[in-house]
Tab-separated table of C-alpha atoms in Angstrom:
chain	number	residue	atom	x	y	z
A	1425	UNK	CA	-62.720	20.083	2.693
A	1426	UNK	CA	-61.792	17.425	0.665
A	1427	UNK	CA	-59.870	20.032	-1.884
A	1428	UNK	CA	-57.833	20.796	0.916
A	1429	UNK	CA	-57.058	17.292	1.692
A	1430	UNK	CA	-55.728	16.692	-1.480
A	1431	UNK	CA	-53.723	19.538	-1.563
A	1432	UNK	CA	-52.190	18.558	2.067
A	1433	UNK	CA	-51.278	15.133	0.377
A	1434	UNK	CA	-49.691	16.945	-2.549
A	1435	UNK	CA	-47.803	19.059	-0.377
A	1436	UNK	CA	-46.790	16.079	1.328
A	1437	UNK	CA	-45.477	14.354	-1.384
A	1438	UNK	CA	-43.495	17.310	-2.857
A	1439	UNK	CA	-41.801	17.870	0.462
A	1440	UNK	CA	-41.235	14.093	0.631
A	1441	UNK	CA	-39.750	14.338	-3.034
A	1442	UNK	CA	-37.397	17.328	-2.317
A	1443	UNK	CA	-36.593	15.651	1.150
A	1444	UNK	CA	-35.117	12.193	-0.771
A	1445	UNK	CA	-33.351	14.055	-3.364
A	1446	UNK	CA	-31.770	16.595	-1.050
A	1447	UNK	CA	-30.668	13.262	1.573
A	1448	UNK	CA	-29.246	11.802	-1.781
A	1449	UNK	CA	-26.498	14.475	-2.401
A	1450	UNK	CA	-25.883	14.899	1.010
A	1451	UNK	CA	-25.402	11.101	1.718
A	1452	UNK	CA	-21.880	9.470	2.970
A	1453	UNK	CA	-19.800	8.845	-0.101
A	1454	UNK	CA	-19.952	5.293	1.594
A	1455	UNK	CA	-23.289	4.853	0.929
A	1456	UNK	CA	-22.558	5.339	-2.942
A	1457	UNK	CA	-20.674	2.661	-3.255
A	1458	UNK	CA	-22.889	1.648	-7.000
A	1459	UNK	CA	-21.129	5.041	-8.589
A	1460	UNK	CA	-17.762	3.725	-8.409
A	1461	UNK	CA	-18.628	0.373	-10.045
A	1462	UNK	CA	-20.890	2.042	-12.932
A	1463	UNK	CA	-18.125	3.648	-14.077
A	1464	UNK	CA	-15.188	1.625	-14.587
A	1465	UNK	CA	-16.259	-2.016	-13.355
A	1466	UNK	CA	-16.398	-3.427	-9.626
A	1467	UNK	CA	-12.833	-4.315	-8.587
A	1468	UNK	CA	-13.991	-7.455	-6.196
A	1469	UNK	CA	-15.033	-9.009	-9.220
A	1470	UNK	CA	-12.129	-8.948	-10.971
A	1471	UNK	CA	-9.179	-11.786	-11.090
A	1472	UNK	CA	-5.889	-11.034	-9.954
A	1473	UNK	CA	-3.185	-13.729	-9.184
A	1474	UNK	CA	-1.310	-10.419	-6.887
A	1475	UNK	CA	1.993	-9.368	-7.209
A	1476	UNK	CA	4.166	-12.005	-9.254
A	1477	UNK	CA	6.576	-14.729	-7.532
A	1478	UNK	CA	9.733	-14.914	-8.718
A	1479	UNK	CA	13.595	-15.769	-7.828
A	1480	UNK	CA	13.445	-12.520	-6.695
A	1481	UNK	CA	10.202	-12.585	-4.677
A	1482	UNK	CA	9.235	-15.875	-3.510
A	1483	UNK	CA	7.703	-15.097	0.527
A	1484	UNK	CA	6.094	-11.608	-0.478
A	1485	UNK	CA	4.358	-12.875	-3.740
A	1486	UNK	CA	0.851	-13.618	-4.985
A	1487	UNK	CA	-1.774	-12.376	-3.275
A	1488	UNK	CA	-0.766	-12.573	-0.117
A	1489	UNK	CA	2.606	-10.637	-0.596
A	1490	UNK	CA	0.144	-7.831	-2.041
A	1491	UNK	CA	-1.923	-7.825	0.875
A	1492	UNK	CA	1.141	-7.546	3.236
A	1493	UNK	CA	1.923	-4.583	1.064
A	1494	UNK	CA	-0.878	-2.962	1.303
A	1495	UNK	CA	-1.703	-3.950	5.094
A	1496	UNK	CA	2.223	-2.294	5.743
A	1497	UNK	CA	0.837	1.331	4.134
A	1498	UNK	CA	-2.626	1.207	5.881
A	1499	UNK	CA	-1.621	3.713	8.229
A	1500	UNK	CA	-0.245	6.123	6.501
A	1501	UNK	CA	-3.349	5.590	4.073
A	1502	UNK	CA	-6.339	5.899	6.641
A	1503	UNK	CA	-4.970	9.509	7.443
A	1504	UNK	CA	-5.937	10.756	3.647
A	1505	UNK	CA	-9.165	8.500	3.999
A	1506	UNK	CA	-11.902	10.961	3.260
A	1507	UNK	CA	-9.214	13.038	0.478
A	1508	UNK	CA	-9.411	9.570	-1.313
A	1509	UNK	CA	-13.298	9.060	-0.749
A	1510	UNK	CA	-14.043	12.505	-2.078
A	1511	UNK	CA	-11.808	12.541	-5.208
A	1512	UNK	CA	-12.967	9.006	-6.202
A	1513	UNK	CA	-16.856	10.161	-6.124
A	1514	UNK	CA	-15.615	13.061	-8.263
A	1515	UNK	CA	-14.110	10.802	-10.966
A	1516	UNK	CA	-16.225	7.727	-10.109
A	1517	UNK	CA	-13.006	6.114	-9.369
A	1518	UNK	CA	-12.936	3.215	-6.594
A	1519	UNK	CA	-11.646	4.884	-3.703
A	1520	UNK	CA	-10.070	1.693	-3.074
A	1521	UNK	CA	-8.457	1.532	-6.245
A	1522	UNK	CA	-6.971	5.045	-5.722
A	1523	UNK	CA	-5.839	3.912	-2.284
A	1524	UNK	CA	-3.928	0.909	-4.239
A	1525	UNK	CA	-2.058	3.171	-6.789
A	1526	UNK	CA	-0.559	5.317	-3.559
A	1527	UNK	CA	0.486	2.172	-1.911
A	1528	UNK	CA	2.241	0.820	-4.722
A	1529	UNK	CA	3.725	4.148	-6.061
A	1530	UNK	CA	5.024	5.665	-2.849
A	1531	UNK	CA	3.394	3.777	0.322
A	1532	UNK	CA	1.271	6.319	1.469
A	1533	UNK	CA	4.184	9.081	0.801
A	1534	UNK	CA	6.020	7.931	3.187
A	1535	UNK	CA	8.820	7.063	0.992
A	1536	UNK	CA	9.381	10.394	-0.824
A	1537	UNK	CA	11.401	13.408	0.378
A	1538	UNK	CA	9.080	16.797	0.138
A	1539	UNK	CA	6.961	14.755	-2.195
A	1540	UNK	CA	9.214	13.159	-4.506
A	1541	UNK	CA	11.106	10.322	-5.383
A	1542	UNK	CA	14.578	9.381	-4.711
A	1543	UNK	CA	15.207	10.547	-8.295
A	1544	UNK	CA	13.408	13.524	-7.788
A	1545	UNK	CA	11.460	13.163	-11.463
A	1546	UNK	CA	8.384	11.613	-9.877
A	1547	UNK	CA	5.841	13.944	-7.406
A	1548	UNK	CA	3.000	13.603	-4.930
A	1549	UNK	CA	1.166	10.276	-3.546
A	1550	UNK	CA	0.581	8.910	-7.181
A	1551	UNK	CA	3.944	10.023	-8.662
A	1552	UNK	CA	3.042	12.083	-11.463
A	1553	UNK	CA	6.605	12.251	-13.662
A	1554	UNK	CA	7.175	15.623	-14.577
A	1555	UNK	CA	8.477	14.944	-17.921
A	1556	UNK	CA	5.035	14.146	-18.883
A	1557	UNK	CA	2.914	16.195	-16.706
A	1558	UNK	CA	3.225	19.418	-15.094
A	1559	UNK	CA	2.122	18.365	-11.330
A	1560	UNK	CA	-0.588	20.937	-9.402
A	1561	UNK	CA	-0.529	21.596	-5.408
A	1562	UNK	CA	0.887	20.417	-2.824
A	1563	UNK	CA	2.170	16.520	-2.816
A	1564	UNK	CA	-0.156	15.576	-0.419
A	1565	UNK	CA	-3.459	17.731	-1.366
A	1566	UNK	CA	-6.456	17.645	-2.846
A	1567	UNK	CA	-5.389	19.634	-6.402
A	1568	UNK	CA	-2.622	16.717	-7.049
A	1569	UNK	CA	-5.006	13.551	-6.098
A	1570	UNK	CA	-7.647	15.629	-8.594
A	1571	UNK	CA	-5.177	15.726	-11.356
A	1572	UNK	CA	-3.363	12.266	-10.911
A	1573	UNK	CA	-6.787	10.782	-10.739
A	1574	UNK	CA	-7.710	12.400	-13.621
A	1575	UNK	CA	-5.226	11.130	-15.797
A	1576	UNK	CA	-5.770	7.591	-14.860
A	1577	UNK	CA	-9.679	8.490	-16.126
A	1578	UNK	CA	-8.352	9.505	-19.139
A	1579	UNK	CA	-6.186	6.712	-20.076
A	1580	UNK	CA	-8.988	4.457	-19.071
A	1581	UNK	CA	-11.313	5.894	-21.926
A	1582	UNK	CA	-8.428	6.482	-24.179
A	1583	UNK	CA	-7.884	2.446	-24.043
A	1584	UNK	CA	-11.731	2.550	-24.265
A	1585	UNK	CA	-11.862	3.873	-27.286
A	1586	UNK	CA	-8.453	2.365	-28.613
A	1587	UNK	CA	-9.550	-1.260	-27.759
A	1588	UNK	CA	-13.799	-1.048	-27.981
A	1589	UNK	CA	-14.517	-4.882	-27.799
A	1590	UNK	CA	-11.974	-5.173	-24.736
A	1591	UNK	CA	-14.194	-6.066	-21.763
A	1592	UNK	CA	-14.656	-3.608	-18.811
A	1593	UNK	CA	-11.947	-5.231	-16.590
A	1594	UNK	CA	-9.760	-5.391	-19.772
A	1595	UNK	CA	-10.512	-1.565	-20.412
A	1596	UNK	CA	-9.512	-1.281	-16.447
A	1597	UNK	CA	-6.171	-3.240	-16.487
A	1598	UNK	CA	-5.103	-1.165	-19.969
A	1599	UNK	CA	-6.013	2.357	-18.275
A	1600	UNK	CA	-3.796	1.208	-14.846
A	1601	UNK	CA	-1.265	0.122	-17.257
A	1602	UNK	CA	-0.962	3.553	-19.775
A	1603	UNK	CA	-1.495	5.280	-16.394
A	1604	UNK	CA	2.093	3.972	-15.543
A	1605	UNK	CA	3.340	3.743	-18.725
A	1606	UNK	CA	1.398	5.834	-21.422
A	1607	UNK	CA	-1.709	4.960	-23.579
A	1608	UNK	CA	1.049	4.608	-26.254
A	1609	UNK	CA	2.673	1.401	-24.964
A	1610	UNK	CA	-0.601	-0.632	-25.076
A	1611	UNK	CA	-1.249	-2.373	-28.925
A	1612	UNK	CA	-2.470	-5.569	-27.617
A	1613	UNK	CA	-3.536	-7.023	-24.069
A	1614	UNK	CA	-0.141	-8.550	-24.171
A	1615	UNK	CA	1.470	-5.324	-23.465
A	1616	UNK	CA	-0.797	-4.750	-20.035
A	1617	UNK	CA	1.861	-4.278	-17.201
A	1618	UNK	CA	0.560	-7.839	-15.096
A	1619	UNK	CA	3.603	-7.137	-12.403
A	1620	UNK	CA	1.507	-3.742	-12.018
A	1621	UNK	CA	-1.954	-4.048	-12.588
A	1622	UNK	CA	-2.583	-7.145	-10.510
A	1623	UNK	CA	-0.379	-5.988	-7.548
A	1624	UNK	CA	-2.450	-3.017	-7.861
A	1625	UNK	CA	-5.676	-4.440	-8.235
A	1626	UNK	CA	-5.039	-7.245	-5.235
A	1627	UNK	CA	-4.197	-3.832	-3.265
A	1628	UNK	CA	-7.413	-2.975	-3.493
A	1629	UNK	CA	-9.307	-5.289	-2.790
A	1630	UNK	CA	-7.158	-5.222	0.638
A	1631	UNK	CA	-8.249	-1.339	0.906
A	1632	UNK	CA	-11.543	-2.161	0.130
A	1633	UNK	CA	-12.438	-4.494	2.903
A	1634	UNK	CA	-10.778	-2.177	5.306
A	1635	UNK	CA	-13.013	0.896	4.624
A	1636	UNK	CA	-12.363	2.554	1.257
Protein backbone atom coordinates (compact mmCIF):
# COMPACT_ATOMS: atom_id res chain seq x y z
CA UNK A 1 0.00 0.00 0.00
CA UNK A 2 2.27 2.47 0.88
CA UNK A 3 4.53 1.60 -2.45
CA UNK A 4 1.65 2.54 -4.29
CA UNK A 5 1.21 5.74 -2.54
CA UNK A 6 4.41 6.85 -3.38
CA UNK A 7 4.20 6.01 -6.75
CA UNK A 8 0.67 7.99 -7.02
CA UNK A 9 2.67 11.06 -5.60
CA UNK A 10 5.39 10.53 -8.19
CA UNK A 11 3.01 10.32 -10.84
CA UNK A 12 1.59 13.34 -9.55
CA UNK A 13 4.44 15.32 -9.61
CA UNK A 14 5.60 14.29 -13.14
CA UNK A 15 2.23 15.20 -14.55
CA UNK A 16 2.42 18.42 -12.51
CA UNK A 17 6.03 18.96 -14.05
CA UNK A 18 5.00 18.30 -17.72
CA UNK A 19 1.71 20.32 -17.00
CA UNK A 20 3.94 23.76 -16.00
CA UNK A 21 6.32 23.34 -18.73
CA UNK A 22 3.76 22.61 -21.41
CA UNK A 23 1.46 26.02 -19.89
CA UNK A 24 4.92 27.83 -20.26
CA UNK A 25 5.25 27.57 -24.12
CA UNK A 26 1.81 27.88 -24.62
CA UNK A 27 1.47 31.10 -22.46
CA UNK A 28 0.35 34.72 -23.98
CA UNK A 29 3.45 36.34 -25.37
CA UNK A 30 2.11 39.04 -22.82
CA UNK A 31 2.84 37.14 -20.06
CA UNK A 32 6.64 36.99 -21.20
CA UNK A 33 7.19 40.22 -20.91
CA UNK A 34 11.04 39.29 -18.84
CA UNK A 35 12.28 37.77 -22.49
CA UNK A 36 12.19 40.98 -24.17
CA UNK A 37 14.15 42.83 -21.45
CA UNK A 38 16.89 39.90 -21.03
CA UNK A 39 17.84 40.42 -24.25
CA UNK A 40 18.52 43.83 -25.19
CA UNK A 41 17.66 45.96 -21.93
CA UNK A 42 14.08 47.18 -20.64
CA UNK A 43 13.10 50.25 -22.69
CA UNK A 44 11.04 52.02 -19.60
CA UNK A 45 14.21 52.31 -18.01
CA UNK A 46 15.92 54.04 -20.38
CA UNK A 47 16.28 58.10 -20.77
CA UNK A 48 15.05 59.76 -23.67
CA UNK A 49 14.52 63.61 -23.91
CA UNK A 50 11.89 62.50 -27.32
CA UNK A 51 12.07 63.84 -30.52
CA UNK A 52 14.34 67.11 -30.60
CA UNK A 53 12.87 70.86 -30.53
CA UNK A 54 14.04 72.98 -32.88
CA UNK A 55 13.20 76.21 -35.18
CA UNK A 56 11.75 73.74 -37.10
CA UNK A 57 9.78 71.80 -34.46
CA UNK A 58 8.95 73.73 -31.51
CA UNK A 59 4.87 72.41 -30.57
CA UNK A 60 5.55 68.66 -31.69
CA UNK A 61 8.94 68.27 -29.78
CA UNK A 62 10.29 66.45 -26.74
CA UNK A 63 8.49 63.91 -25.44
CA UNK A 64 5.35 64.93 -25.85
CA UNK A 65 5.61 65.64 -29.69
CA UNK A 66 6.80 61.82 -29.75
CA UNK A 67 3.92 60.66 -27.99
CA UNK A 68 1.51 62.61 -30.32
CA UNK A 69 3.38 60.75 -32.99
CA UNK A 70 3.01 57.71 -31.91
CA UNK A 71 -0.66 58.17 -30.37
CA UNK A 72 -1.51 59.53 -34.37
CA UNK A 73 -0.24 55.78 -35.79
CA UNK A 74 -1.94 53.73 -32.97
CA UNK A 75 -4.53 52.66 -35.19
CA UNK A 76 -3.06 51.62 -37.92
CA UNK A 77 -0.56 49.83 -35.40
CA UNK A 78 -3.11 47.82 -33.16
CA UNK A 79 -4.28 46.05 -36.48
CA UNK A 80 -0.61 44.22 -36.83
CA UNK A 81 -0.71 43.83 -32.90
CA UNK A 82 -0.18 40.14 -32.48
CA UNK A 83 2.36 40.15 -36.06
CA UNK A 84 4.48 42.51 -33.78
CA UNK A 85 4.00 40.39 -30.47
CA UNK A 86 5.00 37.22 -32.24
CA UNK A 87 8.09 38.44 -34.18
CA UNK A 88 9.43 40.28 -31.07
CA UNK A 89 9.28 36.87 -28.88
CA UNK A 90 11.12 35.36 -31.85
CA UNK A 91 14.01 37.86 -31.72
CA UNK A 92 13.48 38.85 -28.06
CA UNK A 93 12.87 42.22 -29.39
CA UNK A 94 10.39 44.64 -27.36
CA UNK A 95 7.33 44.42 -29.22
CA UNK A 96 7.00 47.90 -28.29
CA UNK A 97 10.16 48.86 -29.63
CA UNK A 98 9.28 47.22 -33.00
CA UNK A 99 5.96 49.04 -32.88
CA UNK A 100 8.18 52.43 -32.51
CA UNK A 101 10.48 51.77 -35.58
CA UNK A 102 7.04 51.35 -37.88
CA UNK A 103 5.69 54.52 -36.50
CA UNK A 104 8.60 56.49 -37.15
CA UNK A 105 9.60 54.87 -40.54
CA UNK A 106 6.24 54.79 -42.28
CA UNK A 107 3.29 55.36 -39.59
CA UNK A 108 1.92 52.13 -39.55
CA UNK A 109 2.28 51.91 -43.60
CA UNK A 110 0.00 54.14 -44.07
CA UNK A 111 2.24 56.47 -45.78
CA UNK A 112 3.72 54.21 -48.50
CA UNK A 113 2.21 53.34 -51.90
CA UNK A 114 2.15 49.25 -52.37
CA UNK A 115 4.69 49.25 -49.60
CA UNK A 116 7.12 51.77 -50.43
CA UNK A 117 8.25 55.08 -50.08
CA UNK A 118 7.64 58.11 -52.05
CA UNK A 119 11.09 57.40 -53.54
CA UNK A 120 10.31 54.01 -54.08
CA UNK A 121 14.02 52.77 -52.63
CA UNK A 122 12.62 52.03 -49.18
CA UNK A 123 9.96 48.78 -48.60
CA UNK A 124 7.56 47.34 -46.05
CA UNK A 125 6.53 48.74 -42.40
CA UNK A 126 10.28 49.15 -41.33
CA UNK A 127 11.61 50.41 -44.70
CA UNK A 128 14.21 48.08 -45.56
CA UNK A 129 16.35 50.13 -48.52
CA UNK A 130 16.92 47.90 -51.21
CA UNK A 131 20.30 49.04 -51.99
CA UNK A 132 21.37 47.33 -48.94
CA UNK A 133 19.03 44.54 -48.51
CA UNK A 134 17.11 42.42 -50.72
CA UNK A 135 13.48 42.75 -48.94
CA UNK A 136 11.33 39.17 -48.42
CA UNK A 137 7.29 38.98 -48.61
CA UNK A 138 4.82 40.97 -48.73
CA UNK A 139 5.18 44.74 -47.17
CA UNK A 140 2.91 44.09 -44.63
CA UNK A 141 3.68 40.25 -43.60
CA UNK A 142 5.19 38.25 -41.38
CA UNK A 143 8.52 37.21 -43.73
CA UNK A 144 9.42 41.18 -43.97
CA UNK A 145 8.81 42.07 -40.04
CA UNK A 146 11.12 38.61 -39.57
CA UNK A 147 13.83 39.96 -41.70
CA UNK A 148 13.71 43.79 -40.79
CA UNK A 149 13.71 42.68 -37.23
CA UNK A 150 16.43 40.66 -37.78
CA UNK A 151 18.70 43.10 -38.99
CA UNK A 152 18.12 45.47 -36.22
CA UNK A 153 19.33 42.15 -33.93
CA UNK A 154 22.21 42.05 -35.81
CA UNK A 155 23.40 45.51 -35.70
CA UNK A 156 22.64 45.45 -32.04
CA UNK A 157 25.37 42.65 -31.42
CA UNK A 158 27.52 43.95 -34.15
CA UNK A 159 27.78 47.35 -31.92
CA UNK A 160 28.03 44.74 -29.10
CA UNK A 161 30.90 43.46 -30.07
CA UNK A 162 32.34 46.73 -31.77
CA UNK A 163 31.85 48.81 -28.52
CA UNK A 164 32.09 45.85 -25.46
CA UNK A 165 32.29 48.29 -22.41
CA UNK A 166 29.25 50.37 -23.93
CA UNK A 167 26.40 49.79 -21.45
CA UNK A 168 23.23 47.84 -22.49
CA UNK A 169 21.15 50.98 -23.33
CA UNK A 170 24.31 52.32 -25.11
CA UNK A 171 24.58 48.90 -27.07
CA UNK A 172 20.60 49.61 -27.73
CA UNK A 173 20.79 53.26 -28.99
CA UNK A 174 24.05 52.16 -31.39
CA UNK A 175 22.03 49.03 -32.87
CA UNK A 176 18.70 51.57 -33.56
CA UNK A 177 21.18 53.89 -34.94
CA UNK A 178 23.35 51.33 -37.58
CA UNK A 179 19.82 49.91 -38.06
CA UNK A 180 19.07 53.30 -39.86
CA UNK A 181 22.25 54.07 -40.88
CA UNK A 182 24.75 51.04 -40.96
CA UNK A 183 27.01 49.53 -38.20
CA UNK A 184 29.68 51.41 -40.25
CA UNK A 185 28.69 54.98 -39.30
CA UNK A 186 29.03 54.36 -35.51
CA UNK A 187 33.04 54.99 -34.16
CA UNK A 188 32.06 56.69 -31.06
CA UNK A 189 28.68 57.33 -29.06
CA UNK A 190 28.90 60.69 -30.64
CA UNK A 191 27.86 59.36 -33.91
CA UNK A 192 24.42 57.68 -32.32
CA UNK A 193 21.52 59.25 -34.44
CA UNK A 194 19.79 61.22 -30.99
CA UNK A 195 17.01 62.87 -33.56
CA UNK A 196 16.32 58.96 -34.15
CA UNK A 197 16.95 56.89 -31.37
CA UNK A 198 15.19 58.95 -28.74
CA UNK A 199 12.11 59.72 -30.95
CA UNK A 200 12.15 56.11 -31.33
CA UNK A 201 12.69 55.05 -27.99
CA UNK A 202 9.97 57.78 -26.44
CA UNK A 203 7.67 55.89 -29.16
CA UNK A 204 7.85 53.12 -27.30
CA UNK A 205 7.39 53.68 -24.31
CA UNK A 206 3.95 55.26 -25.73
CA UNK A 207 3.32 51.64 -27.41
CA UNK A 208 4.20 50.05 -24.44
CA UNK A 209 1.68 51.41 -22.05
CA UNK A 210 -0.95 50.91 -24.64
CA UNK A 211 -0.55 47.09 -25.00
CA UNK A 212 2.63 46.04 -26.81
Amino acid sequence: MLSFALFGGLFVLIGASWGSHSFTHTMSPRLHFRLYHDCYGDIMTMETPGVPCDNTRMIACGIRGSEMFAEMDLKALQSYQILIKEIGLRHCVDPALIAAIISRESHGGTILLDGWDHTGLKFGLMQLDKNIHRPVGTWDGKEHLLQAVGILTDRIKAIQKKFPSWSVAQHLKGGLSAFKSGTEAIATSADIQADYVNDVLARAKFYKKHGF
